[in-house]
């Protein structure tokens, strides 16, 4: 019985950690999830409902998905080289809020709105999503990491990050299903813009508690070299388990992870946002 209790206690200590910084990030993750499934996932339905013709609505949504994916390496490069994950999360979250706000404020004139402004709004939302998919996860992992850097420790950090990320993301999905069920798309957009702003403010309040990784100077050639390596080894990366690829952020440039995110042929399965 004592061995069972000891093993259970050891298991809890391995997977669960409660740093103050995580609580300021957790709400932002949940609102990201809520927005993704309550607003972004229904954008094509909203646009095609008398605002744009279906082919144009599809083009806008494709632009959003493409921008979200293609901006990831650029965001990651600037994070690694100049800004660090914290400032990147701040900038991309602000862009996300700005995009949602423009969608809401432009409701009365969407039928007459210039394509350039609509596409700019979509790019802002795509920038916010791109910052979430890699940088917000990496920043969360930084808060779960101890100062000792063994391989086992990094695997432990990743396990802890997943627990915090999944719990917040699942809660956001549940909220998208049960809350605002009868609300129109624009009402959801308004409410979630406010919710994102509040979660962002809470995130900024936790500034003093965050562990912030310093950027490492890299040249554009480094970025292109990583892209070349990723593309030439894509047949090997498609067999990587997600857990294995995530640990590469500690062993190689996180640009590798960003490029694999784009070219991975099984993104729909292994690269699910909930992970």
GROMACS .gro file of C-alpha atoms in nm:
model
  275
    1UNK     CA    1   0.000   0.000   0.000
    2UNK     CA    2   0.284   0.235   0.086
    3UNK     CA    3   0.445   0.163  -0.252
    4UNK     CA    4   0.121   0.247  -0.430
    5UNK     CA    5   0.089   0.575  -0.244
    6UNK     CA    6   0.456   0.655  -0.307
    7UNK     CA    7   0.426   0.581  -0.679
    8UNK     CA    8   0.106   0.783  -0.705
    9UNK     CA    9   0.269   1.078  -0.529
   10UNK     CA   10   0.568   1.052  -0.760
   11UNK     CA   11   0.335   1.047  -1.061
   12UNK     CA   12   0.155   1.359  -0.939
   13UNK     CA   13   0.483   1.545  -0.889
   14UNK     CA   14   0.602   1.443  -1.233
   15UNK     CA   15   0.295   1.562  -1.425
   16UNK     CA   16   0.150   1.842  -1.215
   17UNK     CA   17   0.309   2.174  -1.131
   18UNK     CA   18   0.140   2.494  -1.019
   19UNK     CA   19   0.363   2.795  -1.093
   20UNK     CA   20   0.192   3.132  -1.056
   21UNK     CA   21   0.273   3.228  -1.414
   22UNK     CA   22   0.065   2.946  -1.562
   23UNK     CA   23  -0.259   3.079  -1.415
   24UNK     CA   24  -0.219   3.407  -1.605
   25UNK     CA   25  -0.169   3.218  -1.933
   26UNK     CA   26  -0.436   2.951  -1.883
   27UNK     CA   27  -0.730   3.185  -1.942
   28UNK     CA   28  -0.582   3.318  -2.267
   29UNK     CA   29  -0.547   2.963  -2.398
   30UNK     CA   30  -0.909   2.888  -2.311
   31UNK     CA   31  -1.038   3.200  -2.487
   32UNK     CA   32  -0.826   3.116  -2.793
   33UNK     CA   33  -0.998   2.777  -2.806
   34UNK     CA   34  -1.342   2.927  -2.751
   35UNK     CA   35  -1.287   3.181  -3.028
   36UNK     CA   36  -1.153   2.918  -3.267
   37UNK     CA   37  -1.464   2.701  -3.246
   38UNK     CA   38  -1.734   2.960  -3.181
   39UNK     CA   39  -1.622   3.228  -3.429
   40UNK     CA   40  -1.343   3.129  -3.668
   41UNK     CA   41  -1.483   2.784  -3.750
   42UNK     CA   42  -1.816   2.944  -3.848
   43UNK     CA   43  -1.669   3.231  -4.050
   44UNK     CA   44  -1.744   3.071  -4.387
   45UNK     CA   45  -2.109   3.023  -4.290
   46UNK     CA   46  -2.136   3.386  -4.186
   47UNK     CA   47  -1.970   3.520  -4.501
   48UNK     CA   48  -2.173   3.298  -4.732
   49UNK     CA   49  -2.499   3.402  -4.564
   50UNK     CA   50  -2.576   3.689  -4.800
   51UNK     CA   51  -2.250   3.879  -4.750
   52UNK     CA   52  -2.023   3.719  -5.011
   53UNK     CA   53  -2.081   3.466  -5.282
   54UNK     CA   54  -1.977   3.117  -5.178
   55UNK     CA   55  -1.658   3.104  -5.394
   56UNK     CA   56  -1.541   3.435  -5.247
   57UNK     CA   57  -1.625   3.320  -4.894
   58UNK     CA   58  -1.423   3.004  -4.952
   59UNK     CA   59  -1.132   3.213  -5.082
   60UNK     CA   60  -1.137   3.429  -4.768
   61UNK     CA   61  -1.137   3.125  -4.538
   62UNK     CA   62  -0.860   2.961  -4.740
   63UNK     CA   63  -0.660   3.282  -4.708
   64UNK     CA   64  -0.710   3.272  -4.332
   65UNK     CA   65  -0.593   2.911  -4.302
   66UNK     CA   66  -0.301   2.968  -4.537
   67UNK     CA   67  -0.190   3.284  -4.359
   68UNK     CA   68  -0.212   3.112  -4.020
   69UNK     CA   69   0.020   2.835  -4.140
   70UNK     CA   70   0.262   3.036  -4.354
   71UNK     CA   71   0.314   3.305  -4.093
   72UNK     CA   72   0.431   3.051  -3.835
   73UNK     CA   73   0.796   3.028  -3.960
   74UNK     CA   74   0.818   3.407  -3.987
   75UNK     CA   75   0.676   3.454  -3.639
   76UNK     CA   76   0.908   3.186  -3.502
   77UNK     CA   77   1.211   3.344  -3.670
   78UNK     CA   78   1.141   3.683  -3.514
   79UNK     CA   79   1.075   3.517  -3.180
   80UNK     CA   80   1.402   3.324  -3.184
   81UNK     CA   81   1.610   3.611  -3.321
   82UNK     CA   82   1.471   3.941  -3.197
   83UNK     CA   83   1.172   3.939  -2.963
   84UNK     CA   84   1.141   3.621  -2.763
   85UNK     CA   85   0.815   3.425  -2.710
   86UNK     CA   86   0.661   3.671  -2.464
   87UNK     CA   87   0.670   3.976  -2.693
   88UNK     CA   88   0.559   3.764  -2.988
   89UNK     CA   89   0.257   3.639  -2.793
   90UNK     CA   90   0.177   3.999  -2.697
   91UNK     CA   91   0.200   4.123  -3.058
   92UNK     CA   92   0.007   3.834  -3.214
   93UNK     CA   93  -0.266   3.843  -2.950
   94UNK     CA   94  -0.309   4.217  -3.006
   95UNK     CA   95  -0.334   4.148  -3.380
   96UNK     CA   96  -0.598   3.880  -3.313
   97UNK     CA   97  -0.808   4.118  -3.101
   98UNK     CA   98  -0.773   4.389  -3.367
   99UNK     CA   99  -0.890   4.148  -3.638
  100UNK     CA  100  -1.194   4.036  -3.437
  101UNK     CA  101  -1.278   4.398  -3.360
  102UNK     CA  102  -1.260   4.493  -3.728
  103UNK     CA  103  -1.491   4.205  -3.815
  104UNK     CA  104  -1.743   4.334  -3.564
  105UNK     CA  105  -1.715   4.704  -3.648
  106UNK     CA  106  -1.737   4.631  -4.021
  107UNK     CA  107  -2.060   4.432  -3.991
  108UNK     CA  108  -2.277   4.710  -4.125
  109UNK     CA  109  -2.065   4.758  -4.435
  110UNK     CA  110  -1.931   4.409  -4.511
  111UNK     CA  111  -2.125   4.399  -4.837
  112UNK     CA  112  -1.960   4.722  -4.949
  113UNK     CA  113  -1.628   4.677  -4.773
  114UNK     CA  114  -1.316   4.689  -4.984
  115UNK     CA  115  -1.154   4.354  -5.043
  116UNK     CA  116  -0.821   4.490  -4.927
  117UNK     CA  117  -0.962   4.577  -4.584
  118UNK     CA  118  -1.137   4.241  -4.553
  119UNK     CA  119  -0.817   4.058  -4.643
  120UNK     CA  120  -0.618   4.274  -4.401
  121UNK     CA  121  -0.863   4.178  -4.126
  122UNK     CA  122  -0.821   3.811  -4.213
  123UNK     CA  123  -0.442   3.847  -4.204
  124UNK     CA  124  -0.462   3.996  -3.854
  125UNK     CA  125  -0.668   3.701  -3.733
  126UNK     CA  126  -0.429   3.463  -3.910
  127UNK     CA  127  -0.136   3.632  -3.736
  128UNK     CA  128  -0.303   3.575  -3.401
  129UNK     CA  129  -0.367   3.210  -3.475
  130UNK     CA  130  -0.010   3.163  -3.599
  131UNK     CA  131   0.126   3.304  -3.274
  132UNK     CA  132  -0.090   3.066  -3.075
  133UNK     CA  133   0.003   2.742  -3.250
  134UNK     CA  134   0.376   2.751  -3.170
  135UNK     CA  135   0.479   3.051  -2.961
  136UNK     CA  136   0.206   3.043  -2.697
  137UNK     CA  137   0.275   2.672  -2.646
  138UNK     CA  138   0.646   2.736  -2.619
  139UNK     CA  139   0.594   3.023  -2.376
  140UNK     CA  140   0.374   2.800  -2.160
  141UNK     CA  141   0.645   2.533  -2.164
  142UNK     CA  142   0.898   2.793  -2.048
  143UNK     CA  143   0.690   2.848  -1.735
  144UNK     CA  144   0.688   2.474  -1.659
  145UNK     CA  145   1.062   2.430  -1.699
  146UNK     CA  146   1.309   2.412  -1.414
  147UNK     CA  147   1.660   2.555  -1.445
  148UNK     CA  148   1.813   2.209  -1.483
  149UNK     CA  149   1.811   2.100  -1.847
  150UNK     CA  150   1.845   1.723  -1.878
  151UNK     CA  151   1.661   1.529  -2.147
  152UNK     CA  152   1.434   1.371  -1.889
  153UNK     CA  153   1.354   1.713  -1.748
  154UNK     CA  154   1.250   1.847  -2.087
  155UNK     CA  155   1.020   1.550  -2.142
  156UNK     CA  156   0.872   1.622  -1.802
  157UNK     CA  157   0.824   1.986  -1.898
  158UNK     CA  158   0.641   1.882  -2.214
  159UNK     CA  159   0.411   1.651  -2.017
  160UNK     CA  160   0.326   1.931  -1.776
  161UNK     CA  161   0.266   2.175  -2.060
  162UNK     CA  162   0.024   1.936  -2.227
  163UNK     CA  163  -0.182   1.902  -1.910
  164UNK     CA  164  -0.224   2.277  -1.874
  165UNK     CA  165  -0.281   2.334  -2.247
  166UNK     CA  166  -0.531   2.052  -2.291
  167UNK     CA  167  -0.735   2.143  -1.985
  168UNK     CA  168  -0.772   2.504  -2.102
  169UNK     CA  169  -0.835   2.410  -2.465
  170UNK     CA  170  -1.098   2.149  -2.380
  171UNK     CA  171  -1.274   2.399  -2.155
  172UNK     CA  172  -1.281   2.643  -2.447
  173UNK     CA  173  -1.433   2.378  -2.674
  174UNK     CA  174  -1.699   2.300  -2.413
  175UNK     CA  175  -1.777   2.671  -2.385
  176UNK     CA  176  -1.819   2.696  -2.763
  177UNK     CA  177  -2.074   2.413  -2.753
  178UNK     CA  178  -2.285   2.517  -2.456
  179UNK     CA  179  -2.247   2.895  -2.434
  180UNK     CA  180  -2.393   3.146  -2.681
  181UNK     CA  181  -2.573   2.865  -2.866
  182UNK     CA  182  -2.851   3.096  -2.984
  183UNK     CA  183  -2.632   3.398  -3.048
  184UNK     CA  184  -2.568   3.527  -3.399
  185UNK     CA  185  -2.214   3.515  -3.535
  186UNK     CA  186  -2.159   3.887  -3.487
  187UNK     CA  187  -2.284   3.870  -3.129
  188UNK     CA  188  -2.037   3.590  -3.064
  189UNK     CA  189  -1.764   3.793  -3.230
  190UNK     CA  190  -1.840   4.092  -3.006
  191UNK     CA  191  -1.849   3.888  -2.684
  192UNK     CA  192  -1.534   3.694  -2.766
  193UNK     CA  193  -1.348   4.009  -2.865
  194UNK     CA  194  -1.422   4.140  -2.516
  195UNK     CA  195  -1.331   3.804  -2.361
  196UNK     CA  196  -1.003   3.795  -2.552
  197UNK     CA  197  -0.926   4.148  -2.437
  198UNK     CA  198  -0.990   4.057  -2.073
  199UNK     CA  199  -0.780   3.739  -2.099
  200UNK     CA  200  -0.503   3.941  -2.265
  201UNK     CA  201  -0.512   4.198  -1.984
  202UNK     CA  202  -0.484   3.919  -1.726
  203UNK     CA  203  -0.194   3.775  -1.925
  204UNK     CA  204  -0.012   4.109  -1.910
  205UNK     CA  205  -0.074   4.138  -1.535
  206UNK     CA  206   0.135   3.824  -1.485
  207UNK     CA  207   0.441   3.986  -1.644
  208UNK     CA  208   0.642   3.984  -1.320
  209UNK     CA  209   0.602   3.607  -1.278
  210UNK     CA  210   0.705   3.495  -1.626
  211UNK     CA  211   1.024   3.319  -1.722
  212UNK     CA  212   1.128   3.485  -2.047
  213UNK     CA  213   1.368   3.317  -2.285
  214UNK     CA  214   1.623   3.550  -2.438
  215UNK     CA  215   1.635   3.560  -2.819
  216UNK     CA  216   1.940   3.421  -2.998
  217UNK     CA  217   2.074   3.617  -3.292
  218UNK     CA  218   2.027   3.428  -3.618
  219UNK     CA  219   2.060   3.533  -3.979
  220UNK     CA  220   1.815   3.487  -4.262
  221UNK     CA  221   2.048   3.217  -4.396
  222UNK     CA  222   1.979   3.016  -4.081
  223UNK     CA  223   1.608   3.035  -4.154
  224UNK     CA  224   1.655   2.925  -4.514
  225UNK     CA  225   1.888   2.644  -4.407
  226UNK     CA  226   1.628   2.514  -4.164
  227UNK     CA  227   1.362   2.534  -4.436
  228UNK     CA  228   1.584   2.335  -4.674
  229UNK     CA  229   1.652   2.071  -4.408
  230UNK     CA  230   1.285   2.044  -4.321
  231UNK     CA  231   1.172   2.002  -4.682
  232UNK     CA  232   1.445   1.754  -4.779
  233UNK     CA  233   1.372   1.542  -4.472
  234UNK     CA  234   0.993   1.566  -4.494
  235UNK     CA  235   0.961   1.191  -4.563
  236UNK     CA  236   1.130   1.128  -4.229
  237UNK     CA  237   0.937   1.392  -4.036
  238UNK     CA  238   0.602   1.246  -4.140
  239UNK     CA  239   0.678   0.940  -3.928
  240UNK     CA  240   0.765   1.142  -3.618
  241UNK     CA  241   0.526   1.125  -3.330
  242UNK     CA  242   0.410   1.466  -3.215
  243UNK     CA  243   0.578   1.421  -2.876
  244UNK     CA  244   0.911   1.353  -3.045
  245UNK     CA  245   0.887   1.660  -3.266
  246UNK     CA  246   0.788   1.885  -2.978
  247UNK     CA  247   1.108   1.789  -2.791
  248UNK     CA  248   1.311   1.921  -3.085
  249UNK     CA  249   1.243   2.275  -2.967
  250UNK     CA  250   1.501   2.218  -2.698
  251UNK     CA  251   1.759   2.046  -2.919
  252UNK     CA  252   1.734   2.242  -3.243
  253UNK     CA  253   1.597   2.572  -3.361
  254UNK     CA  254   1.224   2.599  -3.308
  255UNK     CA  255   1.213   2.708  -3.672
  256UNK     CA  256   1.242   2.338  -3.755
  257UNK     CA  257   0.925   2.276  -3.560
  258UNK     CA  258   0.753   2.566  -3.735
  259UNK     CA  259   0.836   2.438  -4.084
  260UNK     CA  260   0.741   2.080  -3.996
  261UNK     CA  261   0.407   2.218  -3.879
  262UNK     CA  262   0.339   2.342  -4.232
  263UNK     CA  263   0.461   2.050  -4.445
  264UNK     CA  264   0.356   1.764  -4.218
  265UNK     CA  265   0.115   1.552  -4.428
  266UNK     CA  266  -0.088   1.444  -4.125
  267UNK     CA  267  -0.152   1.782  -3.967
  268UNK     CA  268  -0.519   1.698  -3.935
  269UNK     CA  269  -0.435   1.415  -3.699
  270UNK     CA  270  -0.098   1.462  -3.529
  271UNK     CA  271  -0.101   1.840  -3.531
  272UNK     CA  272  -0.439   1.890  -3.376
  273UNK     CA  273  -0.451   2.222  -3.191
  274UNK     CA  274  -0.559   2.062  -2.869
  275UNK     CA  275  -0.210   1.914  -2.826
   0.00000   0.00000   0.00000
